[in-house]
Amino acid sequence: MAQESDSSPPPLASDTDNPLKRWLLMTGRRLSVTLALMLAVFVTILALALLDPVKVHDLFDEKTAGQQLFTALLSGAILLVSIVVSINSVTLSEEITDLENQEQRIQATLDYHRRIEEYIEAEVTPARPADFLTAVLYGLDQQAEVLEETVDAGGNERLKEDVAALTSGISTDVLQARRRLEAAEWGTFDVLLAGLNYDYSSHLHAVRGLRHEHGDALSDEERQALEGVVDVLTHIGTSREYFKSLYYKRELALLSSRLLYVGLPVIVFTSYVILALDAQLFPQVSMFGLSPVLLSVAFAFTVALAPYLVLTSYVLRATAVTLQTLAAGPFILHDGSNIEGLDWEVSGDGREWTAVGGHEQLSEELDDD
């Protein structure tokens, strides 16, 4: 199996993208991302004013247009906060269940922990998510080693080569996930990132494909060892999906609370801006030759967009997490997975494959005999 190293935690599969994009979508704190988006909006308005100063100045000098704009933003901010808080209330209502459902949840969690304890040969599994994921990865590493030792004891050289390639890939991914978990702080997004970085679906598909390819050549011990790897991979997938659901609940709760914190000051500030536009009250501050009216309205517009930008920052990361975990067991629903297809045979029981409209469809033929 792979050995430990002292290098820094490996990047995610998506780390080949632009670092700024990676920070925006995944690793950046959501409040920092919100401030960056606000700065981008403010700079964009000033850039438009510098590129075409006449039209922009005329637009901002128009009192009616400005009032209509901020009135729409005020109404939208109130509606946005109300909708998000309502959605959060619906989500929290699902947690309010009777005693029987709560007992079933706890019992299911305990049963799951007991199954993991059998693989890691421990009496109690860790309670912290990062430590628990590390324990599950240890169980997979141990089970892969058992598979390798079982196959080495046999005389099937081709099976040995296939299993060696499989266990090497598992060991590499396990090591990368462990190093990221060791660097993660408790309760941070890095714990989820470590789970996202482990592509259990490809390994699950590879193990099932290996079992299919060798078929009857496998001994009972080898079949049992392969089943053990499949079981632990299934537990890893279950853990990842469970922690992902906890992450979504946590993010939704944080989004709702921060929208409330941001929404009320923005609503008050936007209301004041509407009154200031009516009374033509603007600070007499200019910058880079830009008029006080332009700077004031650009700043006010940026602040009025704050609730939408808070929502955007959270939705961006939730969407990125969803797209990177589009997997259900051995099904791979996202690009970038390097897996091979399996050879399979079509029985000749009165069916044939025909190409219709560029797509292959299975059509039945009636047998007149």
Short mmCIF file of C-alpha atoms in Angstrom, two decimals:
data_model
loop_
_atom_site.label_atom_id
_atom_site.label_comp_id
_atom_site.label_asym_id
_atom_site.label_seq_id
_atom_site.Cartn_x
_atom_site.Cartn_y
_atom_site.Cartn_z
CA MET A 1 0.00 0.00 0.00
CA ALA A 2 1.02 3.63 -0.45
CA GLN A 3 3.30 5.21 2.14
CA GLU A 4 2.86 8.47 3.97
CA SER A 5 4.59 11.62 2.79
CA ASP A 6 5.16 15.04 4.28
CA SER A 7 4.04 17.08 1.30
CA SER A 8 1.13 19.48 1.48
CA PRO A 9 -2.47 18.30 1.02
CA PRO A 10 -3.27 17.47 -2.59
CA PRO A 11 -5.57 19.65 -4.62
CA LEU A 12 -9.09 18.72 -5.49
CA ALA A 13 -9.94 17.24 -8.83
CA SER A 14 -11.20 20.67 -9.84
CA ASP A 15 -8.01 22.39 -8.74
CA THR A 16 -6.77 22.43 -12.32
CA ASP A 17 -9.13 25.35 -12.83
CA ASN A 18 -8.20 28.95 -12.23
CA PRO A 19 -7.29 29.50 -8.53
CA LEU A 20 -9.58 32.54 -8.44
CA LYS A 21 -12.46 30.43 -9.73
CA ARG A 22 -11.68 27.72 -7.19
CA TRP A 23 -11.68 30.29 -4.38
CA LEU A 24 -14.93 31.82 -5.63
CA LEU A 25 -16.77 28.50 -5.96
CA MET A 26 -15.35 26.31 -3.21
CA THR A 27 -12.67 27.35 -0.77
CA GLY A 28 -13.38 31.03 -0.10
CA ARG A 29 -15.35 32.16 2.94
CA ARG A 30 -18.81 33.20 1.81
CA LEU A 31 -18.66 36.63 3.45
CA SER A 32 -15.33 37.30 1.73
CA VAL A 33 -16.82 36.19 -1.58
CA THR A 34 -19.79 38.50 -0.99
CA LEU A 35 -17.49 41.48 -0.37
CA ALA A 36 -15.52 40.60 -3.51
CA LEU A 37 -18.73 40.53 -5.55
CA MET A 38 -19.80 43.89 -4.11
CA LEU A 39 -16.43 45.37 -5.02
CA ALA A 40 -16.78 43.96 -8.53
CA VAL A 41 -20.20 45.59 -8.93
CA PHE A 42 -18.93 48.96 -7.68
CA VAL A 43 -15.86 48.89 -9.95
CA THR A 44 -18.01 47.86 -12.93
CA ILE A 45 -20.31 50.86 -12.48
CA LEU A 46 -17.36 53.23 -12.22
CA ALA A 47 -15.76 51.64 -15.28
CA LEU A 48 -18.94 52.14 -17.29
CA ALA A 49 -19.03 55.75 -16.15
CA LEU A 50 -15.43 56.30 -17.31
CA LEU A 51 -16.05 54.59 -20.67
CA ASP A 52 -19.26 56.45 -21.45
CA PRO A 53 -19.55 59.27 -18.89
CA VAL A 54 -22.31 61.27 -20.62
CA LYS A 55 -25.01 58.57 -20.64
CA VAL A 56 -24.21 57.27 -17.19
CA HIS A 57 -24.19 60.72 -15.64
CA ASP A 58 -27.48 61.55 -17.33
CA LEU A 59 -28.99 58.34 -16.00
CA PHE A 60 -27.89 58.97 -12.42
CA ASP A 61 -28.87 62.63 -12.58
CA GLU A 62 -32.41 61.58 -13.49
CA LYS A 63 -34.22 61.58 -10.15
CA THR A 64 -37.23 59.56 -11.28
CA ALA A 65 -35.14 56.76 -12.80
CA GLY A 66 -33.02 56.49 -9.67
CA GLN A 67 -36.03 56.36 -7.39
CA GLN A 68 -37.66 53.65 -9.49
CA LEU A 69 -34.46 51.62 -9.48
CA PHE A 70 -34.00 51.73 -5.71
CA THR A 71 -37.71 51.19 -5.08
CA ALA A 72 -37.49 47.97 -7.10
CA LEU A 73 -34.36 46.91 -5.21
CA LEU A 74 -36.07 47.66 -1.88
CA SER A 75 -39.09 45.54 -2.78
CA GLY A 76 -36.85 42.75 -4.04
CA ALA A 77 -34.73 42.74 -0.89
CA ILE A 78 -37.81 42.43 1.34
CA LEU A 79 -39.21 39.64 -0.82
CA LEU A 80 -35.86 37.80 -1.01
CA VAL A 81 -35.36 37.77 2.74
CA SER A 82 -38.93 36.61 3.28
CA ILE A 83 -38.64 33.75 0.79
CA VAL A 84 -35.31 32.45 2.08
CA VAL A 85 -36.43 32.59 5.70
CA SER A 86 -39.64 30.76 4.75
CA ILE A 87 -37.65 28.03 2.97
CA ASN A 88 -35.44 27.68 6.03
CA SER A 89 -38.52 27.36 8.22
CA VAL A 90 -39.82 24.54 6.04
CA THR A 91 -36.45 22.78 6.24
CA LEU A 92 -36.32 23.13 10.02
CA SER A 93 -39.87 21.83 10.31
CA GLU A 94 -38.64 18.49 8.96
CA GLU A 95 -36.44 18.19 12.05
CA ILE A 96 -39.47 18.52 14.31
CA THR A 97 -40.65 14.91 14.39
CA ASP A 98 -42.12 12.53 16.93
CA LEU A 99 -40.12 10.39 19.30
CA GLU A 100 -40.37 7.26 17.14
CA ASN A 101 -38.78 8.91 14.11
CA GLN A 102 -36.03 10.40 16.24
CA GLU A 103 -35.32 6.96 17.73
CA GLN A 104 -35.16 5.39 14.27
CA ARG A 105 -32.67 8.04 13.14
CA ILE A 106 -30.41 7.44 16.12
CA GLN A 107 -30.69 3.66 15.78
CA ALA A 108 -29.79 3.83 12.08
CA THR A 109 -26.75 5.94 12.94
CA LEU A 110 -25.63 3.49 15.63
CA ASP A 111 -26.06 0.53 13.27
CA TYR A 112 -23.99 2.29 10.67
CA HIS A 113 -21.23 2.98 13.21
CA ARG A 114 -21.21 -0.68 14.27
CA ARG A 115 -20.69 -1.80 10.67
CA ILE A 116 -17.75 0.56 10.33
CA GLU A 117 -16.29 -0.71 13.62
CA GLU A 118 -16.20 -4.23 12.20
CA TYR A 119 -13.94 -3.14 9.37
CA ILE A 120 -11.58 -0.96 11.39
CA GLU A 121 -11.50 -3.45 14.29
CA ALA A 122 -12.33 -0.82 16.89
CA GLU A 123 -14.82 -0.77 19.72
CA VAL A 124 -16.00 2.80 19.11
CA THR A 125 -15.80 4.94 15.98
CA PRO A 126 -14.75 8.61 16.24
CA ALA A 127 -17.50 11.20 16.67
CA ARG A 128 -15.95 14.11 14.77
CA PRO A 129 -16.66 14.03 11.00
CA ALA A 130 -13.00 14.36 9.98
CA ASP A 131 -11.89 11.58 12.35
CA PHE A 132 -14.80 9.40 11.31
CA LEU A 133 -13.98 9.79 7.61
CA THR A 134 -10.37 8.96 8.41
CA ALA A 135 -11.52 5.77 10.16
CA VAL A 136 -13.64 4.77 7.17
CA LEU A 137 -10.71 5.39 4.83
CA TYR A 138 -8.53 3.28 7.11
CA GLY A 139 -11.09 0.48 6.84
CA LEU A 140 -10.97 0.71 3.05
CA ASP A 141 -7.17 0.66 3.07
CA GLN A 142 -7.19 -2.43 5.29
CA GLN A 143 -9.77 -4.20 3.17
CA ALA A 144 -7.82 -3.44 -0.01
CA GLU A 145 -4.74 -4.91 1.64
CA VAL A 146 -6.71 -8.06 2.56
CA LEU A 147 -7.82 -8.34 -1.08
CA GLU A 148 -4.25 -7.98 -2.30
CA GLU A 149 -2.95 -10.61 0.12
CA THR A 150 -5.77 -13.02 -0.75
CA VAL A 151 -5.11 -12.72 -4.48
CA ASP A 152 -1.34 -13.06 -4.00
CA ALA A 153 -1.94 -16.39 -2.28
CA GLY A 154 -3.59 -17.72 -5.45
CA GLY A 155 -2.03 -18.50 -8.79
CA ASN A 156 -3.99 -16.23 -11.13
CA GLU A 157 -1.34 -13.83 -12.48
CA ARG A 158 -3.79 -11.75 -14.50
CA LEU A 159 -5.99 -11.30 -11.45
CA LYS A 160 -2.93 -10.26 -9.44
CA GLU A 161 -2.11 -7.53 -11.98
CA ASP A 162 -5.68 -6.22 -12.04
CA VAL A 163 -5.97 -6.21 -8.25
CA ALA A 164 -2.56 -4.53 -7.89
CA ALA A 165 -3.70 -1.73 -10.22
CA LEU A 166 -6.98 -1.39 -8.32
CA THR A 167 -5.42 -1.31 -4.85
CA SER A 168 -2.75 1.12 -6.02
CA GLY A 169 -5.43 3.56 -7.15
CA ILE A 170 -7.38 3.11 -3.93
CA SER A 171 -4.26 3.67 -1.81
CA THR A 172 -3.37 6.85 -3.70
CA ASP A 173 -6.84 8.36 -3.31
CA VAL A 174 -7.05 7.29 0.34
CA LEU A 175 -3.69 8.93 1.07
CA GLN A 176 -4.74 12.17 -0.60
CA ALA A 177 -8.04 12.30 1.30
CA ARG A 178 -6.28 11.53 4.61
CA ARG A 179 -3.74 14.30 4.13
CA ARG A 180 -6.51 16.79 3.43
CA LEU A 181 -8.47 15.62 6.48
CA GLU A 182 -5.39 15.99 8.70
CA ALA A 183 -5.02 19.59 7.54
CA ALA A 184 -8.72 20.39 8.01
CA GLU A 185 -10.08 22.14 11.08
CA TRP A 186 -13.11 20.70 12.79
CA GLY A 187 -16.38 22.04 11.42
CA THR A 188 -14.79 23.64 8.35
CA PHE A 189 -15.63 23.12 4.71
CA ASP A 190 -12.33 21.27 4.24
CA VAL A 191 -13.88 18.18 5.85
CA LEU A 192 -16.45 18.03 3.07
CA LEU A 193 -13.79 18.77 0.47
CA ALA A 194 -11.86 15.69 1.57
CA GLY A 195 -14.92 13.57 0.92
CA LEU A 196 -15.51 15.23 -2.44
CA ASN A 197 -11.92 14.50 -3.40
CA TYR A 198 -12.43 10.76 -3.06
CA ASP A 199 -14.06 9.31 -6.19
CA TYR A 200 -15.63 6.22 -4.66
CA SER A 201 -17.93 5.65 -7.66
CA SER A 202 -15.05 4.92 -10.03
CA HIS A 203 -13.51 2.44 -7.59
CA LEU A 204 -16.87 0.80 -6.98
CA HIS A 205 -17.36 0.43 -10.72
CA ALA A 206 -13.82 -0.96 -11.10
CA VAL A 207 -14.31 -3.59 -8.37
CA ARG A 208 -17.59 -4.77 -9.85
CA GLY A 209 -16.00 -4.84 -13.29
CA LEU A 210 -13.09 -6.90 -11.99
CA ARG A 211 -15.49 -9.36 -10.39
CA HIS A 212 -17.43 -9.60 -13.66
CA GLU A 213 -14.32 -10.03 -15.80
CA HIS A 214 -12.80 -12.90 -13.82
CA GLY A 215 -16.10 -14.54 -12.90
CA ASP A 216 -15.72 -18.26 -12.19
CA ALA A 217 -11.94 -17.97 -11.87
CA LEU A 218 -12.38 -16.33 -8.45
CA SER A 219 -12.14 -18.44 -5.35
CA ASP A 220 -14.58 -18.07 -2.46
CA GLU A 221 -11.95 -16.16 -0.45
CA GLU A 222 -11.29 -13.78 -3.34
CA ARG A 223 -15.01 -13.18 -3.84
CA GLN A 224 -15.40 -12.45 -0.16
CA ALA A 225 -12.45 -10.02 -0.23
CA LEU A 226 -13.95 -8.21 -3.24
CA GLU A 227 -17.31 -8.00 -1.48
CA GLY A 228 -15.55 -6.48 1.52
CA VAL A 229 -14.07 -3.73 -0.64
CA VAL A 230 -17.50 -3.08 -2.19
CA ASP A 231 -19.06 -2.82 1.28
CA VAL A 232 -16.51 -0.30 2.53
CA LEU A 233 -16.80 1.77 -0.66
CA THR A 234 -20.55 1.78 -0.13
CA HIS A 235 -20.01 3.05 3.42
CA ILE A 236 -17.75 5.81 2.09
CA GLY A 237 -20.43 6.88 -0.37
CA THR A 238 -23.03 6.83 2.38
CA SER A 239 -20.81 8.91 4.67
CA ARG A 240 -20.13 11.46 1.95
CA GLU A 241 -23.80 11.88 1.08
CA TYR A 242 -24.76 12.13 4.75
CA PHE A 243 -22.15 14.77 5.53
CA LYS A 244 -23.15 16.61 2.36
CA SER A 245 -26.75 16.74 3.57
CA LEU A 246 -25.54 18.10 6.92
CA TYR A 247 -23.49 20.69 5.03
CA TYR A 248 -26.56 21.82 3.06
CA LYS A 249 -28.56 22.22 6.27
CA ARG A 250 -25.75 24.18 7.88
CA GLU A 251 -25.31 26.42 4.83
CA LEU A 252 -29.04 27.08 4.60
CA ALA A 253 -29.15 28.06 8.25
CA LEU A 254 -26.14 30.36 7.84
CA LEU A 255 -27.62 31.86 4.67
CA SER A 256 -30.90 32.64 6.40
CA SER A 257 -29.26 34.22 9.43
CA ARG A 258 -26.83 36.30 7.37
CA LEU A 259 -29.58 37.45 5.04
CA LEU A 260 -31.45 38.70 8.09
CA TYR A 261 -28.35 40.46 9.40
CA VAL A 262 -27.68 42.06 6.02
CA GLY A 263 -31.29 42.53 4.91
CA LEU A 264 -32.51 44.85 7.64
CA PRO A 265 -29.66 47.41 7.34
CA VAL A 266 -29.92 47.29 3.54
CA ILE A 267 -33.68 47.89 3.68
CA VAL A 268 -33.20 50.87 5.99
CA PHE A 269 -30.32 52.23 3.90
CA THR A 270 -32.18 51.82 0.60
CA SER A 271 -35.21 53.60 2.04
CA TYR A 272 -32.96 56.49 3.03
CA VAL A 273 -31.41 56.57 -0.46
CA ILE A 274 -34.86 56.93 -2.04
CA LEU A 275 -35.59 59.90 0.23
CA ALA A 276 -32.12 61.36 -0.47
CA LEU A 277 -32.71 61.14 -4.21
CA ASP A 278 -35.96 63.01 -3.82
CA ALA A 279 -34.28 65.75 -1.77
CA GLN A 280 -31.08 65.77 -3.89
CA LEU A 281 -28.92 65.13 -0.84
CA PHE A 282 -25.52 63.72 -1.83
CA PRO A 283 -22.06 63.90 -0.22
CA GLN A 284 -19.80 66.35 -2.00
CA VAL A 285 -16.99 63.86 -2.53
CA SER A 286 -15.36 63.26 -5.91
CA MET A 287 -12.79 60.69 -7.01
CA PHE A 288 -10.82 60.37 -10.27
CA GLY A 289 -12.90 63.15 -11.72
CA LEU A 290 -16.19 61.34 -11.06
CA SER A 291 -19.07 63.41 -9.74
CA PRO A 292 -20.39 63.04 -6.18
CA VAL A 293 -23.76 61.96 -7.58
CA LEU A 294 -22.20 59.11 -9.54
CA LEU A 295 -20.11 57.88 -6.61
CA SER A 296 -23.01 58.11 -4.16
CA VAL A 297 -25.49 56.31 -6.38
CA ALA A 298 -22.92 53.64 -7.36
CA PHE A 299 -22.15 52.97 -3.70
CA ALA A 300 -25.83 52.91 -2.78
CA PHE A 301 -26.61 50.54 -5.66
CA THR A 302 -23.84 48.19 -4.52
CA VAL A 303 -25.11 48.15 -0.95
CA ALA A 304 -28.69 47.59 -2.15
CA LEU A 305 -27.51 44.48 -4.02
CA ALA A 306 -25.88 43.01 -0.90
CA PRO A 307 -28.71 40.52 -0.10
CA TYR A 308 -28.63 39.20 -3.66
CA LEU A 309 -24.85 38.88 -3.57
CA VAL A 310 -24.98 37.01 -0.23
CA LEU A 311 -27.45 34.59 -1.81
CA THR A 312 -25.25 34.31 -4.91
CA SER A 313 -22.14 33.43 -2.92
CA TYR A 314 -23.88 30.58 -1.10
CA VAL A 315 -25.68 29.25 -4.18
CA LEU A 316 -22.42 29.21 -6.14
CA ARG A 317 -20.75 26.89 -3.66
CA ALA A 318 -23.82 24.70 -3.17
CA THR A 319 -24.07 24.31 -6.94
CA ALA A 320 -20.36 23.48 -7.23
CA VAL A 321 -20.67 20.84 -4.50
CA THR A 322 -23.71 19.32 -6.19
CA LEU A 323 -22.03 19.17 -9.59
CA GLN A 324 -18.90 17.58 -8.14
CA THR A 325 -20.87 14.88 -6.32
CA LEU A 326 -23.16 13.81 -9.15
CA ALA A 327 -22.70 10.13 -8.44
CA ALA A 328 -25.02 7.40 -7.26
CA GLY A 329 -23.19 4.18 -6.48
CA PRO A 330 -21.39 3.00 -9.62
CA PHE A 331 -23.19 5.57 -11.78
CA ILE A 332 -20.97 8.48 -12.88
CA LEU A 333 -23.00 11.57 -13.71
CA HIS A 334 -20.23 14.16 -14.13
CA ASP A 335 -17.38 14.63 -16.59
CA GLY A 336 -13.75 13.90 -15.81
CA SER A 337 -14.10 10.38 -14.46
CA ASN A 338 -11.58 8.05 -16.09
CA ILE A 339 -13.40 4.72 -16.13
CA GLU A 340 -13.65 2.02 -18.72
CA GLY A 341 -16.80 0.38 -19.98
CA LEU A 342 -17.52 -3.29 -19.41
CA ASP A 343 -17.93 -5.85 -22.17
CA TRP A 344 -21.38 -7.38 -22.11
CA GLU A 345 -23.34 -9.64 -24.39
CA VAL A 346 -26.82 -9.26 -25.83
CA SER A 347 -28.84 -12.44 -25.84
CA GLY A 348 -30.39 -13.39 -29.14
CA ASP A 349 -33.91 -13.98 -27.81
CA GLY A 350 -35.80 -12.31 -30.62
CA ARG A 351 -34.35 -8.81 -30.08
CA GLU A 352 -31.99 -6.75 -32.18
CA TRP A 353 -30.22 -3.40 -31.96
CA THR A 354 -31.16 -0.90 -34.63
CA ALA A 355 -29.97 2.65 -35.23
CA VAL A 356 -32.89 5.08 -35.38
CA GLY A 357 -32.37 8.83 -35.71
CA GLY A 358 -28.73 8.62 -34.65
CA HIS A 359 -29.60 6.80 -31.40
CA GLU A 360 -29.44 3.08 -30.73
CA GLN A 361 -32.74 1.66 -29.62
CA LEU A 362 -33.76 -1.83 -28.62
CA SER A 363 -36.68 -3.02 -30.76
CA GLU A 364 -38.53 -6.27 -30.35
CA GLU A 365 -39.37 -8.54 -33.28
CA LEU A 366 -42.30 -10.84 -33.08
CA ASP A 367 -41.50 -14.45 -33.80
CA ASP A 368 -44.13 -15.93 -36.14
CA ASP A 369 -43.00 -19.50 -35.48
#
